[in-house]
Coordinates of C-alpha atoms in Angstrom, one line a residue:
X181 CA 18.7 -13.1 20.9
X182 CA 20.3 -9.6 20.9
X183 CA 23.9 -8.8 19.9
X184 CA 26.0 -6.0 21.2
X185 CA 28.9 -5.3 18.7
X186 CA 32.0 -3.3 19.6
X187 CA 33.7 -2.0 16.4
X188 CA 37.3 -2.4 17.5
X189 CA 39.7 -4.1 20.0
X190 CA 42.0 -1.9 22.0
X191 CA 45.5 -3.1 22.9
X192 CA 44.6 -6.4 21.4
X193 CA 42.6 -7.6 24.4
X194 CA 39.9 -5.1 25.3
X195 CA 36.7 -4.3 23.4
X196 CA 36.4 -0.6 22.3
X197 CA 35.2 1.7 19.6
X198 CA 31.6 2.4 18.5
X199 CA 28.9 0.2 19.8
X200 CA 26.2 -1.3 17.6
X201 CA 23.0 -3.1 18.6
X202 CA 21.6 -6.0 16.5
X203 CA 18.1 -7.2 17.5
X204 CA 16.1 -10.4 16.8
X205 CA 19.0 -12.6 15.8
X206 CA 17.9 -16.2 15.7
X207 CA 19.8 -18.5 18.1
X208 CA 20.5 -21.1 15.4
X209 CA 22.6 -18.6 13.3
X210 CA 26.0 -19.8 12.2
X211 CA 29.3 -18.0 12.7
X212 CA 29.5 -17.2 9.0
X213 CA 26.0 -15.8 9.0
X214 CA 26.8 -13.7 12.0
X215 CA 30.0 -12.4 10.3
X216 CA 28.0 -11.4 7.3
X217 CA 25.6 -9.4 9.4
X218 CA 28.5 -7.8 11.2
X219 CA 30.0 -6.7 7.9
X220 CA 26.8 -4.7 7.2
X221 CA 27.4 -2.7 10.4
X222 CA 31.2 -1.9 10.1
X223 CA 33.1 0.0 7.4
X224 CA 33.2 -1.8 4.1
X225 CA 37.0 -1.8 4.0
X226 CA 37.2 -4.1 7.0
X227 CA 36.0 -7.5 5.9
X228 CA 38.1 -10.2 7.6
X229 CA 39.3 -8.8 10.9
X230 CA 39.3 -11.2 13.8
X231 CA 36.1 -11.7 15.7
X232 CA 35.9 -12.0 19.5
X233 CA 33.4 -12.6 22.1
X234 CA 33.0 -11.1 25.6
X235 CA 31.5 -12.4 28.8
X236 CA 28.4 -10.7 30.1
X237 CA 30.5 -8.4 32.3
X238 CA 33.8 -6.8 31.5
X239 CA 35.4 -6.0 28.2
X240 CA 38.1 -8.8 28.0
X241 CA 37.9 -10.4 24.6
X242 CA 38.2 -14.1 23.7
X243 CA 39.0 -15.4 20.2
X244 CA 36.1 -16.8 18.2
X245 CA 37.4 -18.6 15.1
X246 CA 35.1 -21.5 14.6
X247 CA 31.6 -22.9 15.5
X248 CA 32.9 -24.4 18.7
X249 CA 34.0 -21.0 20.0
X250 CA 30.7 -19.5 18.8
X251 CA 28.6 -22.2 20.6
X252 CA 30.6 -21.5 23.8
X253 CA 30.0 -17.7 23.4
X254 CA 26.3 -18.2 23.0
X255 CA 26.1 -20.5 26.1
X256 CA 28.0 -17.9 28.2
X257 CA 25.7 -15.1 27.0
X258 CA 22.5 -16.9 28.1
X259 CA 21.0 -15.5 31.3
X260 CA 18.9 -17.2 34.0
X261 CA 15.7 -16.0 32.5
X262 CA 16.5 -17.8 29.2
X263 CA 17.2 -14.6 27.3
X264 CA 20.5 -14.3 25.5
X265 CA 22.5 -11.1 24.8
X266 CA 25.7 -12.0 22.9
X267 CA 28.6 -9.5 23.2
X268 CA 31.1 -9.5 20.4
X269 CA 33.9 -7.3 19.0
X270 CA 35.9 -7.1 15.7
X271 CA 39.5 -6.0 15.4
X272 CA 43.1 -7.1 14.7
X273 CA 45.1 -8.5 17.7
X274 CA 48.7 -7.2 17.9
X275 CA 50.5 -10.1 19.5
X276 CA 50.0 -13.6 20.9
X277 CA 50.1 -12.4 24.5
X278 CA 47.4 -9.8 23.9
X279 CA 44.4 -12.2 23.7
X280 CA 43.1 -14.2 26.6
X281 CA 43.3 -17.9 25.6
X282 CA 40.1 -19.7 26.3
X283 CA 40.3 -22.5 23.7
X284 CA 42.9 -24.4 21.8
X285 CA 41.8 -22.6 18.6
X286 CA 43.3 -19.2 19.8
X287 CA 46.7 -20.0 18.4
X288 CA 45.1 -20.7 15.0
X289 CA 43.4 -17.3 15.1
X290 CA 46.7 -15.6 15.7
X291 CA 48.3 -17.4 12.8
X292 CA 45.6 -16.1 10.5
X293 CA 46.5 -12.4 11.2
X294 CA 49.0 -12.0 8.3
X295 CA 46.5 -13.6 5.9
X296 CA 43.6 -11.3 7.1
X297 CA 45.8 -8.2 6.8
X298 CA 46.7 -9.2 3.2
X299 CA 43.0 -9.7 2.5
X300 CA 42.1 -6.3 3.8
X301 CA 44.9 -4.6 1.8
X302 CA 43.7 -6.3 -1.4
X303 CA 40.1 -5.4 -0.7
X304 CA 41.0 -1.8 -0.3
X305 CA 43.1 -1.7 -3.5
X306 CA 40.2 -3.4 -5.4
X307 CA 37.7 -0.8 -4.2
X308 CA 40.1 2.1 -5.0
X309 CA 40.7 0.8 -8.5
X310 CA 36.9 0.4 -9.2
X311 CA 36.2 3.9 -7.8
X312 CA 38.9 5.4 -10.0
X313 CA 37.5 3.6 -13.0
X314 CA 33.9 4.8 -12.2
X315 CA 32.7 1.2 -11.9
X316 CA 32.1 0.9 -8.1
X317 CA 28.3 1.4 -8.4
X318 CA 28.1 -1.8 -10.5
X319 CA 29.1 -4.1 -7.7
X320 CA 27.6 -5.0 -4.3
X321 CA 29.6 -5.8 -1.1
X322 CA 29.0 -9.4 -1.8
X323 CA 30.6 -9.1 -5.3
X324 CA 33.6 -7.3 -3.8
X325 CA 34.1 -9.9 -1.1
X326 CA 34.1 -12.8 -3.5
X327 CA 36.4 -10.9 -5.9
X328 CA 38.9 -10.3 -3.1
X329 CA 38.8 -14.0 -2.1
X330 CA 39.6 -14.9 -5.7
X331 CA 42.5 -12.4 -5.9
X332 CA 43.9 -13.9 -2.6
X333 CA 43.8 -17.5 -3.7
X334 CA 45.1 -16.6 -7.2
X335 CA 41.9 -17.6 -9.2
X336 CA 42.1 -14.2 -10.8
X337 CA 45.1 -11.9 -11.2
X338 CA 45.8 -8.3 -11.8
X339 CA 42.3 -7.3 -10.6
X340 CA 40.8 -9.0 -13.7
X341 CA 37.0 -9.3 -13.3
X342 CA 35.9 -12.9 -12.5
X343 CA 33.5 -14.9 -14.6
X344 CA 30.6 -14.4 -12.3
X345 CA 28.5 -17.2 -13.7
X346 CA 30.9 -19.6 -12.1
X347 CA 30.2 -18.2 -8.6
X348 CA 26.4 -18.0 -8.5
X349 CA 26.4 -20.1 -5.4
X350 CA 28.2 -17.3 -3.6
X351 CA 26.4 -14.2 -5.0
X352 CA 22.7 -13.4 -5.1
X353 CA 22.8 -11.8 -8.5
X354 CA 25.1 -10.8 -11.3
X355 CA 26.6 -7.3 -11.3
X356 CA 24.9 -4.6 -13.2
X357 CA 26.3 -4.3 -16.7
X358 CA 27.5 -1.3 -18.6
X359 CA 24.6 -1.8 -21.0
X360 CA 22.1 -1.6 -18.1
X361 CA 23.8 1.6 -16.8
X362 CA 23.8 3.0 -20.3
X363 CA 20.1 2.4 -20.7
X364 CA 19.5 4.2 -17.4
X365 CA 21.6 7.1 -18.6
X366 CA 19.6 7.2 -21.9
X367 CA 16.4 7.1 -19.9
X368 CA 17.6 10.0 -17.8
X369 CA 18.4 12.1 -20.9
X370 CA 14.9 11.5 -22.2
X371 CA 13.2 12.1 -18.9
X372 CA 11.7 15.4 -20.0
X373 CA 10.2 13.9 -23.2
X374 CA 8.8 11.0 -21.1
X375 CA 7.3 13.4 -18.6
X376 CA 5.6 15.3 -21.4
X377 CA 4.2 12.1 -22.9
X378 CA 3.0 11.0 -19.5
X379 CA 1.2 14.3 -18.9
X380 CA -0.4 14.2 -22.3
X381 CA -1.6 10.7 -21.7
X382 CA -3.0 11.7 -18.3
X383 CA -4.9 14.6 -20.1
X384 CA -6.4 12.2 -22.7
X385 CA -7.4 9.7 -20.0
X386 CA -9.1 12.5 -18.0
X387 CA -10.9 13.6 -21.1
X388 CA -12.1 10.1 -21.8
X389 CA -13.3 9.7 -18.2
X390 CA -15.3 12.9 -18.4
X391 CA -16.9 11.8 -21.7
X392 CA -17.9 8.4 -20.2
X393 CA -19.3 10.2 -17.1
X394 CA -21.5 12.5 -19.3
X395 CA -22.7 9.5 -21.3
X396 CA -23.6 7.6 -18.1
X397 CA -25.5 10.7 -16.8
X398 CA -27.4 10.9 -20.1
X399 CA -28.4 7.2 -19.9
X400 CA -29.6 7.6 -16.3
X401 CA -31.7 10.7 -17.2
X402 CA -33.3 8.8 -20.1
X403 CA -34.0 5.8 -17.8
X404 CA -35.7 8.1 -15.2
X405 CA -37.8 9.8 -17.9
X406 CA -38.9 6.4 -19.2
X407 CA -39.8 5.3 -15.6
X408 CA -41.9 8.5 -15.1
X409 CA -43.8 8.0 -18.4
X410 CA -44.5 4.4 -17.5
X411 CA -45.8 5.5 -14.0
X412 CA -48.0 8.2 -15.5
X413 CA -49.4 5.7 -18.1
X414 CA -50.1 3.2 -15.3
X415 CA -51.9 5.8 -13.2
X416 CA -54.1 7.0 -16.1
X417 CA -54.9 3.4 -17.1
X418 CA -55.8 2.6 -13.5
X419 CA -57.9 5.7 -13.1
X420 CA -59.8 4.9 -16.3
X421 CA -60.5 1.4 -15.2
X422 CA -61.9 2.6 -11.8
X423 CA -64.1 5.5 -12.9
X424 CA -65.1 4.2 -16.4
X425 CA -63.6 7.1 -18.3
X426 CA -61.5 6.9 -21.5
X427 CA -57.9 8.2 -21.5
X428 CA -58.9 10.9 -23.9
X429 CA -61.6 12.1 -21.6
X430 CA -59.2 12.3 -18.7
X431 CA -56.8 14.4 -20.7
X432 CA -59.5 16.7 -22.0
X433 CA -60.9 17.5 -18.5
X434 CA -60.1 21.1 -17.5
X435 CA -57.8 21.0 -14.6
X436 CA -59.3 23.9 -12.8
X437 CA -62.9 22.7 -13.2
X438 CA -65.1 21.9 -10.3
X439 CA -65.5 18.0 -9.9
X440 CA -68.6 16.6 -11.7
X441 CA -70.9 14.1 -10.2
X442 CA -69.2 14.7 -6.8
X443 CA -71.6 17.2 -5.3
X444 CA -72.1 15.1 -2.2
X445 CA -68.7 14.7 -0.5
X446 CA -69.9 12.1 2.1
X447 CA -71.2 9.8 -0.7
X448 CA -67.9 9.7 -2.6
X449 CA -66.2 6.3 -2.9
X450 CA -62.5 5.8 -3.6
X451 CA -62.8 6.2 -7.4
X452 CA -64.8 9.4 -6.7
X453 CA -62.0 10.8 -4.6
X454 CA -59.5 9.9 -7.4
X455 CA -61.7 11.7 -9.9
X456 CA -62.0 14.7 -7.5
X457 CA -58.2 15.2 -7.4
X458 CA -57.7 14.4 -11.0
X459 CA -60.2 17.1 -12.1
X460 CA -58.2 19.5 -9.9
X461 CA -55.0 18.6 -11.8
X462 CA -53.5 16.1 -9.4
X463 CA -53.2 13.0 -11.4
X464 CA -50.2 11.7 -9.5
X465 CA -52.1 11.0 -6.3
X466 CA -54.0 7.9 -7.6
X467 CA -51.8 5.3 -6.1
X468 CA -51.7 7.0 -2.7
X469 CA -55.4 7.4 -2.5
X470 CA -56.0 3.7 -3.4
X471 CA -53.3 2.5 -1.0
X472 CA -54.7 4.5 1.9
X473 CA -58.4 3.8 1.1
X474 CA -59.3 7.5 1.1
X475 CA -63.1 7.9 0.4
X476 CA -65.3 11.0 0.8
X477 CA -65.8 10.5 4.5
X478 CA -62.1 10.5 5.1
X479 CA -61.6 13.5 2.7
X480 CA -64.1 15.5 4.8
X481 CA -61.5 15.7 7.6
X482 CA -58.8 16.9 5.3
X483 CA -56.5 19.8 6.4
X484 CA -53.1 21.1 5.4
X485 CA -51.2 18.3 7.2
X486 CA -53.5 15.7 5.5
X487 CA -52.7 17.2 2.0
X488 CA -49.0 17.5 2.7
X489 CA -48.9 13.8 3.6
X490 CA -50.6 13.1 0.2
X491 CA -47.7 15.0 -1.4
X492 CA -49.2 18.4 -2.1
X493 CA -46.5 20.7 -0.9
X494 CA -47.7 24.0 -2.3
X495 CA -49.7 26.0 0.3
X496 CA -51.7 27.8 -2.4
X497 CA -52.8 24.5 -4.0
X498 CA -53.7 23.1 -0.6
X499 CA -55.8 26.2 0.2
X500 CA -57.7 25.9 -3.1
X501 CA -58.4 22.2 -2.5
X502 CA -59.6 22.8 1.1
X503 CA -61.9 25.5 -0.2
X504 CA -63.5 23.1 -2.7
X505 CA -63.9 20.4 0.0
X506 CA -65.6 22.9 2.4
X507 CA -68.1 23.8 -0.3
X508 CA -68.9 20.1 -0.9
X509 CA -69.5 19.3 2.8

């Protein structure tokens, strides 16, 4: 449900002041939980002013002092479509006649006025004392509320700080200690030194990352070179097995020499084509020639596109090869 909050009550019976909107409030919320949420919206000095509810139309306020009043207020705020928009106000009523009486609890609410005023006065004095002593930042609103309650009921006197470990059921955490504050101050004084150390560490980390990157690149290059050597050895071995030549003879063959025993192009078999390109210095074409079953008859139809598909990208080399093929036709 939604809640519209008026921050004050004018003349004791009319909602006024700044308007706040509170969204997505669950319908099962209790009055104490709602009061805590309201305290987050209004000034911190005002903690226990009276709370009132308003009907959907108009600004006449009605006292809301207990759960019974709160339940009635939620019921009045629910529209025909099932959506609820609760209208409430906070403030201090000025007299018994100022507030419209809608329940028997209204008189009790008026009787609480002196106590609430005393609570607010004590709360203000506590905050002023802490601000003067430079300790206000150590305590949350929750701590200040519990501390004020203890001052009112006499559990602590003369603004003596409570033993917070006895009230852990009322506070979410202990106040920040002076030691914690001192450590933060020391950290602030050493912030420049820490910044220098952090930058130096970043520089060392970057240097280490660069070294590792170079090492990885070196390993990759070595792996590629190893793969190339293995591929070349495989091609030479395969060629030797197909044409009956020794590895040494393949190495010793002049690259620019005219192919031997290949005078008739049309009679070349696949090993003969491999030998043809090997003698012309193209030992890396063995696998492609075998995979595509290129014999002399196929080679006789070779042109520039044919040789580019084989992987010979140089136009000069292609022209030389085509010249040799034409002579063998």
